[in-house]
Short mmCIF file of C-alpha atoms in Angstrom, two decimals:
data_model
loop_
_atom_site.label_atom_id
_atom_site.label_comp_id
_atom_site.label_asym_id
_atom_site.label_seq_id
_atom_site.Cartn_x
_atom_site.Cartn_y
_atom_site.Cartn_z
CA MET A 1 84.41 17.97 135.68
CA LYS A 2 87.44 20.19 135.19
CA ASN A 3 86.13 21.40 131.85
CA SER A 4 82.68 22.03 133.37
CA THR A 5 84.26 24.09 136.13
CA LYS A 6 86.08 26.19 133.55
CA MET A 7 82.88 26.60 131.56
CA PHE A 8 80.87 27.82 134.55
CA GLY A 9 83.72 30.10 135.57
CA VAL A 10 83.71 31.76 132.17
CA ILE A 11 79.91 31.98 132.21
CA ALA A 12 80.02 33.69 135.60
CA LEU A 13 82.61 36.13 134.30
CA VAL A 14 80.60 36.95 131.19
CA VAL A 15 77.36 37.34 133.13
CA ALA A 16 79.09 39.75 135.50
CA ILE A 17 80.53 41.74 132.61
CA SER A 18 77.20 41.76 130.83
CA THR A 19 75.33 42.99 133.90
CA ALA A 20 77.82 45.75 134.58
CA MET A 21 77.87 46.97 130.98
CA SER A 22 74.23 46.57 129.99
CA ALA A 23 72.96 49.92 131.29
CA ALA A 24 75.74 51.83 129.56
CA LEU A 25 75.88 49.85 126.33
CA ALA A 26 72.33 48.77 125.63
CA GLN A 27 71.01 52.28 125.18
CA GLU A 28 74.06 53.86 123.64
CA ASP A 29 75.72 51.36 121.38
CA ASP A 30 72.69 50.32 119.33
CA ALA A 31 73.72 53.34 117.33
CA GLU A 32 77.15 51.95 116.51
CA GLU A 33 78.45 52.36 113.00
CA SER A 34 77.49 49.79 110.38
CA GLU A 35 78.17 46.33 111.73
CA ALA A 36 81.28 44.71 110.29
CA VAL A 37 82.55 41.13 110.20
CA VAL A 38 85.53 40.84 112.50
CA GLU A 39 88.74 39.71 110.79
CA PHE A 40 91.05 37.75 113.08
CA PRO A 41 94.85 37.49 112.71
CA ALA A 42 96.40 34.25 111.48
CA SER A 43 97.88 33.69 114.94
CA LEU A 44 94.40 32.71 116.14
CA ASP A 45 93.68 30.21 113.35
CA ALA A 46 94.50 27.16 115.45
CA LYS A 47 92.28 28.25 118.34
CA LEU A 48 89.40 29.25 116.09
CA SER A 49 89.57 26.02 114.10
CA VAL A 50 87.97 24.12 116.98
CA LEU A 51 84.82 26.27 116.85
CA THR A 52 81.72 25.14 115.00
CA ASP A 53 80.49 27.21 112.07
CA VAL A 54 77.74 28.64 114.28
CA GLN A 55 80.18 29.60 117.02
CA LEU A 56 82.61 31.17 114.56
CA ALA A 57 79.86 33.17 112.85
CA TYR A 58 78.76 34.47 116.24
CA LEU A 59 82.31 35.44 117.19
CA LYS A 60 82.77 37.37 113.95
CA ASP A 61 79.57 39.37 114.45
CA SER A 62 80.70 42.61 116.13
CA SER A 63 77.11 43.58 116.97
CA LYS A 64 77.02 40.64 119.38
CA THR A 65 80.56 40.45 120.73
CA ARG A 66 80.83 44.16 121.53
CA ARG A 67 78.74 43.52 124.64
CA TYR A 68 81.74 41.67 126.07
CA ALA A 69 84.69 43.24 124.24
CA SER A 70 83.93 46.79 123.16
CA THR A 71 86.51 46.85 120.35
CA THR A 72 87.98 44.31 117.94
CA GLU A 73 91.35 44.80 119.60
CA ASP A 74 89.89 43.92 123.00
CA LEU A 75 88.25 40.82 121.56
CA ILE A 76 91.47 39.63 119.93
CA ALA A 77 93.37 40.22 123.17
CA ALA A 78 90.76 38.19 125.10
CA LEU A 79 91.10 35.29 122.64
CA GLU A 80 94.90 35.36 122.58
CA LYS A 81 95.20 34.88 126.33
CA ARG A 82 92.92 31.81 126.27
CA SER A 83 93.63 28.24 125.23
CA ALA A 84 91.59 26.66 122.43
CA GLU A 85 89.45 24.92 125.04
CA GLN A 86 88.87 28.18 126.87
CA VAL A 87 87.97 29.96 123.61
CA VAL A 88 85.20 27.43 123.04
CA ALA A 89 83.91 27.98 126.58
CA TYR A 90 84.19 31.77 126.13
CA VAL A 91 82.07 31.77 122.96
CA ASP A 92 79.58 29.32 124.44
CA ALA A 93 79.20 31.61 127.44
CA MET A 94 78.52 34.63 125.21
CA MET A 95 75.87 32.72 123.29
CA TRP A 96 74.32 31.41 126.51
CA VAL A 97 74.08 34.91 128.00
CA GLU A 98 72.39 36.21 124.85
CA ASP A 99 69.91 33.35 124.90
CA GLN A 100 69.08 33.93 128.55
CA THR A 101 68.76 37.73 128.34
CA GLY A 102 66.62 37.88 125.21
CA PHE A 103 62.89 37.25 124.87
CA VAL A 104 61.88 33.70 124.02
CA GLN A 105 58.33 33.06 122.82
CA GLY A 106 56.63 30.55 125.04
CA ARG A 107 59.19 30.86 127.82
CA ASP A 108 58.65 34.53 128.63
CA MET A 109 55.55 36.66 129.03
CA ALA A 110 55.38 39.50 126.52
CA TRP A 111 53.31 41.51 129.01
CA LEU A 112 51.72 41.17 132.41
CA PRO A 113 47.97 40.82 131.91
CA LEU A 114 45.73 43.29 133.71
CA ASN A 115 42.65 42.29 135.63
CA THR A 116 40.06 43.48 133.15
CA GLU A 117 37.32 41.98 135.32
CA SER A 118 38.03 44.48 138.08
CA PRO A 119 35.10 46.89 138.63
CA ASP A 120 37.75 49.52 139.48
CA PHE A 121 39.78 49.09 136.30
CA ASN A 122 39.61 52.81 135.42
CA ALA A 123 38.69 54.18 138.84
CA TRP A 124 42.05 55.91 139.23
CA MET A 125 41.37 58.34 136.37
CA VAL A 126 37.58 58.80 136.46
CA ARG A 127 36.75 62.43 137.17
CA ARG A 128 34.09 63.56 139.57
CA PRO A 129 30.93 64.40 137.58
CA ARG A 130 29.94 68.05 137.67
CA SER A 131 26.42 67.03 138.70
CA PHE A 132 27.82 65.91 142.06
CA ASP A 133 28.81 69.51 142.84
CA PRO A 134 26.78 72.64 143.49
CA GLU A 135 25.97 74.56 140.34
CA ARG A 136 28.37 77.36 139.44
CA GLU A 137 29.27 79.46 136.47
CA PRO A 138 32.28 78.17 134.51
CA GLY A 139 35.56 79.90 135.30
CA PRO A 140 38.53 79.79 137.67
CA VAL A 141 37.82 79.65 141.39
CA SER A 142 39.93 81.62 143.87
CA LEU A 143 40.60 79.66 147.04
CA ALA A 144 40.64 81.34 150.43
CA ARG A 145 42.33 80.62 153.76
CA GLY A 146 45.78 79.88 152.41
CA ILE A 147 45.14 76.62 150.54
CA PRO A 148 48.35 76.25 148.48
CA THR A 149 48.16 76.36 144.69
CA PHE A 150 50.76 76.73 141.97
CA ALA A 151 51.88 80.38 141.92
CA GLY A 152 49.01 81.22 144.30
CA ALA A 153 46.71 81.03 141.28
CA PRO A 154 42.98 80.32 141.26
CA VAL A 155 41.86 76.78 140.50
CA ALA A 156 40.26 75.53 137.30
CA LEU A 157 38.73 72.08 137.08
CA THR A 158 37.39 71.72 133.55
CA PRO A 159 38.08 72.88 130.00
CA GLU A 160 34.99 75.06 130.35
CA ASP A 161 36.70 76.85 133.24
CA LEU A 162 39.76 77.47 131.07
CA ILE A 163 37.69 78.88 128.23
CA ALA A 164 35.44 81.03 130.43
CA GLY A 165 38.44 82.43 132.28
CA GLU A 166 40.37 83.06 129.06
CA VAL A 167 43.20 81.20 130.75
CA GLU A 168 46.62 81.64 129.18
CA VAL A 169 48.67 79.27 131.34
CA ALA A 170 47.32 76.20 133.14
CA ILE A 171 49.82 74.76 135.60
CA VAL A 172 49.08 71.10 136.20
CA GLY A 173 50.78 68.46 138.32
CA ALA A 174 51.71 65.03 137.03
CA PRO A 175 52.88 63.03 140.09
CA LEU A 176 54.33 60.10 138.14
CA ASN A 177 57.36 58.42 139.70
CA MET A 178 57.50 54.90 138.28
CA GLY A 179 59.47 55.86 135.16
CA SER A 180 62.56 56.46 137.27
CA GLY A 181 64.74 54.36 139.50
CA TRP A 182 63.97 56.78 142.34
CA ARG A 183 60.64 56.86 144.08
CA ASP A 184 60.13 60.46 145.08
CA ALA A 185 59.55 62.47 141.90
CA GLY A 186 55.83 61.93 142.43
CA TYR A 187 55.94 64.50 145.24
CA GLY A 188 57.26 67.21 142.94
CA PRO A 189 53.85 68.86 142.38
CA LEU A 190 53.12 68.89 146.11
CA VAL A 191 56.36 70.59 147.10
CA MET A 192 56.07 73.10 144.25
CA ARG A 193 52.61 74.16 145.46
CA THR A 194 53.96 74.84 148.92
CA THR A 195 57.09 76.62 147.72
CA GLY A 196 57.00 80.32 146.99
CA GLY A 197 58.81 81.99 144.13
CA MET A 198 56.59 81.37 141.09
CA ALA A 199 54.43 84.44 141.62
CA GLY A 200 55.07 88.09 142.36
CA ASN A 201 57.34 90.73 140.92
CA ASP A 202 60.32 89.74 138.79
CA GLN A 203 63.34 91.80 139.80
CA TYR A 204 65.00 91.56 136.38
CA THR A 205 62.11 92.96 134.34
CA GLN A 206 59.79 94.44 136.98
CA ILE A 207 57.03 92.29 135.47
CA SER A 208 54.63 90.27 137.60
CA PRO A 209 53.42 87.39 135.45
CA SER A 210 50.43 86.82 137.72
CA ARG A 211 49.20 90.34 136.88
CA GLU A 212 49.87 90.12 133.15
CA LEU A 213 48.70 86.58 132.49
CA ASN A 214 45.59 84.59 133.35
CA ILE A 215 47.20 81.68 135.22
CA VAL A 216 45.38 78.82 136.96
CA ASP A 217 46.20 75.70 138.90
CA TYR A 218 44.57 72.84 136.96
CA GLY A 219 45.05 70.30 139.73
CA ASP A 220 46.92 67.03 139.33
CA ILE A 221 46.56 64.59 136.47
CA ALA A 222 45.47 61.18 137.73
CA ILE A 223 48.32 58.69 137.73
CA ASP A 224 48.30 54.91 137.97
CA ASN A 225 51.54 54.52 139.90
CA ASP A 226 51.43 50.78 139.39
CA SER A 227 51.74 51.34 135.65
CA THR A 228 53.74 53.99 133.84
CA GLU A 229 52.38 52.69 130.55
CA ARG A 230 48.74 53.17 131.58
CA SER A 231 49.46 56.64 132.93
CA MET A 232 50.93 57.82 129.62
CA GLN A 233 47.60 57.78 127.81
CA HIS A 234 45.77 59.79 130.44
CA VAL A 235 48.52 62.42 130.79
CA ARG A 236 48.42 62.84 127.02
CA GLU A 237 44.65 63.31 127.14
CA VAL A 238 44.84 66.05 129.78
CA VAL A 239 47.70 67.90 128.07
CA ARG A 240 45.71 67.81 124.84
CA GLU A 241 42.60 68.98 126.70
CA ILE A 242 44.42 72.05 128.01
CA ALA A 243 46.10 72.88 124.70
CA GLU A 244 42.82 72.63 122.77
CA THR A 245 41.49 75.59 124.77
CA GLY A 246 44.46 77.71 123.67
CA ALA A 247 46.06 77.72 127.12
CA ILE A 248 49.70 76.72 127.65
CA PRO A 249 49.97 73.50 129.68
CA LEU A 250 52.80 73.89 132.21
CA ILE A 251 53.35 70.42 133.63
CA VAL A 252 55.10 69.92 136.96
CA GLY A 253 56.40 66.37 137.31
CA GLY A 254 57.03 63.68 138.07
CA ASP A 255 59.84 61.94 136.23
CA HIS A 256 61.02 62.60 132.68
CA SER A 257 59.04 59.79 131.07
CA LEU A 258 56.34 62.50 131.07
CA GLU A 259 58.02 64.14 128.10
CA TYR A 260 56.47 61.45 125.93
CA PRO A 261 52.76 62.18 126.65
CA ASN A 262 53.40 65.92 126.98
CA VAL A 263 54.88 66.25 123.49
CA ALA A 264 52.49 63.72 121.98
CA GLY A 265 49.51 65.66 123.38
CA LEU A 266 50.78 68.91 121.88
CA VAL A 267 51.41 67.27 118.51
CA ASP A 268 47.82 65.97 118.63
CA VAL A 269 46.65 69.59 118.75
CA TYR A 270 49.18 71.45 116.59
CA GLY A 271 50.16 68.75 114.11
CA LYS A 272 53.35 66.89 113.25
CA GLY A 273 56.19 69.10 112.17
CA ASN A 274 54.72 72.18 113.86
CA VAL A 275 56.22 71.74 117.33
CA SER A 276 59.90 71.92 118.17
CA VAL A 277 61.25 70.79 121.54
CA ILE A 278 64.09 72.19 123.61
CA HIS A 279 65.29 69.53 126.00
CA PHE A 280 67.31 70.77 129.00
CA ASP A 281 68.96 67.74 130.57
CA ALA A 282 72.24 66.22 131.71
CA HIS A 283 71.13 63.09 129.79
CA HIS A 284 70.16 62.65 126.16
CA ASP A 285 67.07 60.49 126.95
CA VAL A 286 67.21 58.77 123.58
CA GLY A 287 67.45 55.29 125.06
CA MET A 288 67.28 53.03 122.07
CA GLY A 289 64.54 50.70 123.23
CA ASP A 290 66.67 47.87 124.64
CA SER A 291 64.86 48.12 127.96
CA PRO A 292 62.07 45.57 128.50
CA HIS A 293 59.82 48.60 129.02
CA HIS A 294 58.99 50.93 126.15
CA ILE A 295 58.83 54.00 128.35
CA SER A 296 61.04 55.27 131.14
CA HIS A 297 62.72 58.53 132.07
CA GLY A 298 65.67 57.53 129.89
CA GLN A 299 63.88 57.02 126.59
CA PRO A 300 60.93 59.40 126.05
CA ILE A 301 62.54 60.92 122.95
CA TYR A 302 63.20 57.55 121.33
CA ARG A 303 59.61 56.52 121.87
CA LEU A 304 58.31 59.81 120.46
CA MET A 305 60.42 59.13 117.37
CA ARG A 306 59.45 55.47 117.18
CA ASP A 307 55.76 56.35 117.40
CA ASN A 308 56.22 58.99 114.67
CA HIS A 309 55.23 62.02 116.72
CA ILE A 310 58.48 63.90 116.15
CA THR A 311 61.81 63.50 114.39
CA GLY A 312 65.34 64.17 115.56
CA SER A 313 65.32 67.43 113.62
CA ASP A 314 62.53 68.67 115.91
CA TYR A 315 64.91 68.63 118.89
CA ILE A 316 67.42 71.00 120.44
CA GLN A 317 69.20 69.54 123.48
CA VAL A 318 71.05 71.60 126.07
CA GLY A 319 73.37 70.62 128.92
CA LEU A 320 74.36 67.06 127.99
CA ARG A 321 77.21 65.70 130.09
CA SER A 322 76.40 62.23 131.47
CA GLY A 323 78.32 59.11 130.48
CA GLY A 324 76.14 58.67 127.41
CA PRO A 325 75.73 58.85 124.57
CA SER A 326 78.90 57.31 123.20
CA GLU A 327 80.68 58.80 120.19
CA SER A 328 78.67 56.56 117.89
CA GLY A 329 75.50 57.62 119.69
CA TYR A 330 76.31 61.25 119.01
CA ARG A 331 76.96 60.39 115.35
CA TRP A 332 73.56 58.71 115.17
CA MET A 333 71.97 61.82 116.66
CA GLN A 334 73.73 63.92 114.01
CA GLU A 335 72.32 61.65 111.30
CA GLN A 336 68.82 62.07 112.77
CA GLY A 337 69.10 65.86 112.67
CA PHE A 338 69.40 66.54 116.42
CA LYS A 339 70.83 69.90 117.39
CA TYR A 340 72.61 69.26 120.68
CA HIS A 341 74.71 71.41 122.97
CA SER A 342 76.84 69.56 125.50
CA MET A 343 78.77 70.97 128.41
CA ALA A 344 81.89 70.18 126.38
CA GLU A 345 80.72 72.85 123.93
CA VAL A 346 80.19 75.24 126.84
CA GLU A 347 83.70 74.48 128.09
CA ARG A 348 85.17 75.23 124.68
CA PHE A 349 83.16 78.31 123.67
CA GLY A 350 81.60 79.67 126.86
CA TRP A 351 77.98 79.82 128.02
CA ASP A 352 77.07 83.14 126.37
CA TYR A 353 78.11 81.77 122.98
CA VAL A 354 76.13 78.55 123.43
CA MET A 355 73.07 80.36 124.78
CA GLN A 356 73.00 82.64 121.74
CA ARG A 357 73.39 79.66 119.44
CA VAL A 358 70.42 77.91 121.06
CA LEU A 359 68.29 81.05 120.79
CA ASP A 360 69.22 81.44 117.13
CA GLU A 361 68.39 77.81 116.35
CA ALA A 362 65.04 78.04 118.10
CA LYS A 363 64.17 81.24 116.26
CA ARG A 364 65.33 79.79 112.93
CA ASP A 365 62.87 76.91 113.28
CA GLY A 366 60.06 79.43 113.63
CA ARG A 367 57.75 76.80 115.04
CA LYS A 368 55.68 76.50 118.18
CA LEU A 369 57.87 75.55 121.12
CA HIS A 370 57.71 73.06 123.96
CA ILE A 371 60.42 73.21 126.63
CA SER A 372 61.19 70.09 128.62
CA PHE A 373 63.32 71.06 131.62
CA ASP A 374 64.90 68.26 133.65
CA VAL A 375 66.22 69.88 136.82
CA ASP A 376 69.35 67.72 136.67
CA VAL A 377 70.59 69.99 133.87
CA LEU A 378 71.62 72.20 136.79
CA ASP A 379 74.72 71.29 138.78
CA PRO A 380 74.04 69.09 141.84
CA SER A 381 75.37 71.85 144.07
CA TYR A 382 72.14 73.71 143.20
CA ILE A 383 69.83 70.74 142.62
CA VAL A 384 70.33 68.14 145.33
CA GLY A 385 66.83 66.68 145.13
CA THR A 386 66.90 64.80 141.85
CA GLY A 387 67.33 61.14 141.11
CA THR A 388 70.21 61.16 138.62
CA PRO A 389 72.49 64.13 139.35
CA VAL A 390 75.60 64.70 137.20
CA SER A 391 78.42 67.04 138.17
CA GLY A 392 79.45 69.96 135.98
CA GLY A 393 76.04 71.37 135.12
CA LEU A 394 74.50 74.78 134.55
CA THR A 395 74.08 77.33 137.29
CA PRO A 396 70.70 78.97 137.98
CA ARG A 397 72.22 82.26 136.81
CA GLU A 398 72.81 80.62 133.41
CA ALA A 399 69.52 78.73 133.21
CA ILE A 400 67.15 81.52 134.25
CA PRO A 401 68.03 83.95 131.40
CA ILE A 402 67.87 81.35 128.63
CA VAL A 403 64.49 80.05 129.80
CA ARG A 404 63.13 83.59 130.09
CA LYS A 405 64.44 84.51 126.64
CA LEU A 406 63.17 81.36 124.94
CA CYS A 407 59.69 81.82 126.42
CA ALA A 408 59.73 85.46 125.29
CA GLN A 409 61.05 84.71 121.81
CA GLN A 410 58.94 81.78 120.67
CA GLU A 411 55.26 80.99 120.64
CA LEU A 412 55.38 78.71 123.65
CA VAL A 413 52.72 75.99 123.62
CA GLY A 414 54.01 73.78 126.43
CA PHE A 415 56.52 73.57 129.27
CA ASP A 416 57.38 70.77 131.65
CA ILE A 417 59.74 70.68 134.63
CA VAL A 418 60.57 67.22 135.91
CA GLU A 419 62.67 65.03 138.24
CA ILE A 420 62.10 67.15 141.35
CA ALA A 421 62.58 64.70 144.24
CA PRO A 422 61.95 66.69 147.45
CA ALA A 423 62.77 63.92 149.94
CA LEU A 424 66.37 63.98 148.70
CA ASP A 425 66.70 67.67 149.58
CA PRO A 426 65.68 68.59 153.13
CA GLY A 427 66.97 72.12 152.52
CA TYR A 428 64.41 72.81 149.77
CA THR A 429 66.99 74.46 147.51
CA THR A 430 65.82 72.20 144.67
CA ALA A 431 62.27 73.52 145.01
CA LEU A 432 63.58 77.08 145.29
CA HIS A 433 65.54 76.89 142.03
CA SER A 434 62.76 74.98 140.28
CA ALA A 435 60.29 77.71 141.18
CA ALA A 436 62.70 80.29 139.76
CA ILE A 437 62.85 78.38 136.46
CA ILE A 438 59.06 78.25 136.25
CA LYS A 439 58.82 81.95 137.05
CA ALA A 440 61.43 82.76 134.39
CA CYS A 441 59.24 81.04 131.81
CA LEU A 442 56.09 82.82 132.97
CA VAL A 443 57.93 86.16 132.83
CA GLY A 444 59.07 85.35 129.30
CA VAL A 445 55.50 84.59 128.20
CA ALA A 446 54.38 87.89 129.75
CA MET A 447 57.23 89.76 128.01
CA ARG A 448 56.12 88.38 124.66
CA LYS A 449 52.54 89.42 125.36
CA LEU A 450 53.68 92.92 126.30
CA GLY A 451 55.85 93.22 123.18
CA HIS A 452 59.22 93.37 124.93
CA ASP A 453 62.45 92.30 123.23
CA ILE A 454 63.89 89.06 124.62
CA ASP A 455 66.85 90.95 126.09
CA TYR A 456 64.64 93.39 127.93
CA LEU A 457 65.64 94.25 131.48
CA ASN A 458 64.02 97.13 133.32
CA PRO A 459 66.42 100.09 133.33
CA VAL A 460 65.89 100.80 137.02
CA THR A 461 67.20 97.36 137.98
CA ILE A 462 70.50 97.59 136.10
CA ASP A 463 71.70 101.13 136.84
CA HIS A 464 71.34 103.26 139.98
CA ALA A 465 71.67 106.37 137.75
CA GLN A 466 73.67 108.35 140.29
CA ASP A 467 76.51 108.80 137.80
CA ASN A 468 77.36 108.21 134.14
CA TYR A 469 79.47 105.13 134.74
CA VAL A 470 77.72 102.90 132.18
CA GLU A 471 77.98 105.47 129.41
CA GLU A 472 81.59 106.25 130.22
CA ASN A 473 82.63 102.63 130.52
CA PRO A 474 80.84 100.72 127.75
CA GLN A 475 81.41 96.97 127.60
#
């Protein structure tokens, strides 16, 4: 009984450690350096001699034991403070936890079956047939009486509307919120329609994107909010549908799992290797697939890579500063060709240096560009309404110019802004700054169309011209 008590005590300890560490380690440490057999000092020979060959082989496998002792030194220290009997219980507990947490054929369901007999199986994404509506000529429709739309733009409902209206940017909502631990990102499109700031004159450039570009509100993409996995396919279809007309899909989320169908839909149209992605985010979102689900807001990039839509070399990441990835995770990203720019780099070299480096890298690729902008790349003091805020982020004054310049420099083929959770921000500052980011991109697209340099600012906005101060005091 005494030994059983010790055994269950160790099991409880290991389960607690495993639970606490799983979120941090499962997604980061799959990228650890080549697994090595642990060599133990002679002082442990007596304790290890009581283990079976199976137990000893398990203990020497660092890929397994690092879940409980992150380094060899920690593992040795844990063994040294235990008796031989306790070492046996310790290893048994590790092996038991692994058995219980992993998938076992016959014991566990590989998936939850859907009710394919339901007459409403696809009802959530079936579109209203045009024959149900009065006849009209294809093209965008301007709404009257103050019905809110993205950027106050007219509405388009079909690809034929986009083509007839020669639409250049189609802003579309994707109210998906099941890919995140928070349940409010689905209201992002709604709050962004009712928030001003996307349209009108831009003070920096004196350009009004709504005058220069044909912009429409393309409605919301249908979402099955009981199934992130089912929603992915339909989002991809609609993004592809917009891109095939030549318009830029600008997707307002929704959580960041949307990056997967957004990028996949663009690759469907433009081809593999022709689209590069700039990922603004506090998090790297390259979760390594240890989650029971293959898609969430923490692993869209990994799934895009796993499904062979993109490679690491297609990515430029900006603003990383969360607890992950680990050092080995960063080394894995280096091996995969990622170009990443963390806030540590900003701290060392300054934002202007990093911004110029990102612009140079994007230009060097020379490919079509998709920007995926997670609002948590901004500091929480500016973005309160987001599910996973991380201190130490960008300011709007830093983010607005780089987004404007990127959208002016490259041939932009897609843009998404995600993780806007309005219920977490009763002051609406999150929506305010998010609208400014969207407007910065639209201004950049208009600048490119008008032939302006990416550094263009209207002279009247930067100098009152009542003296010669600028000429006499050059920077």
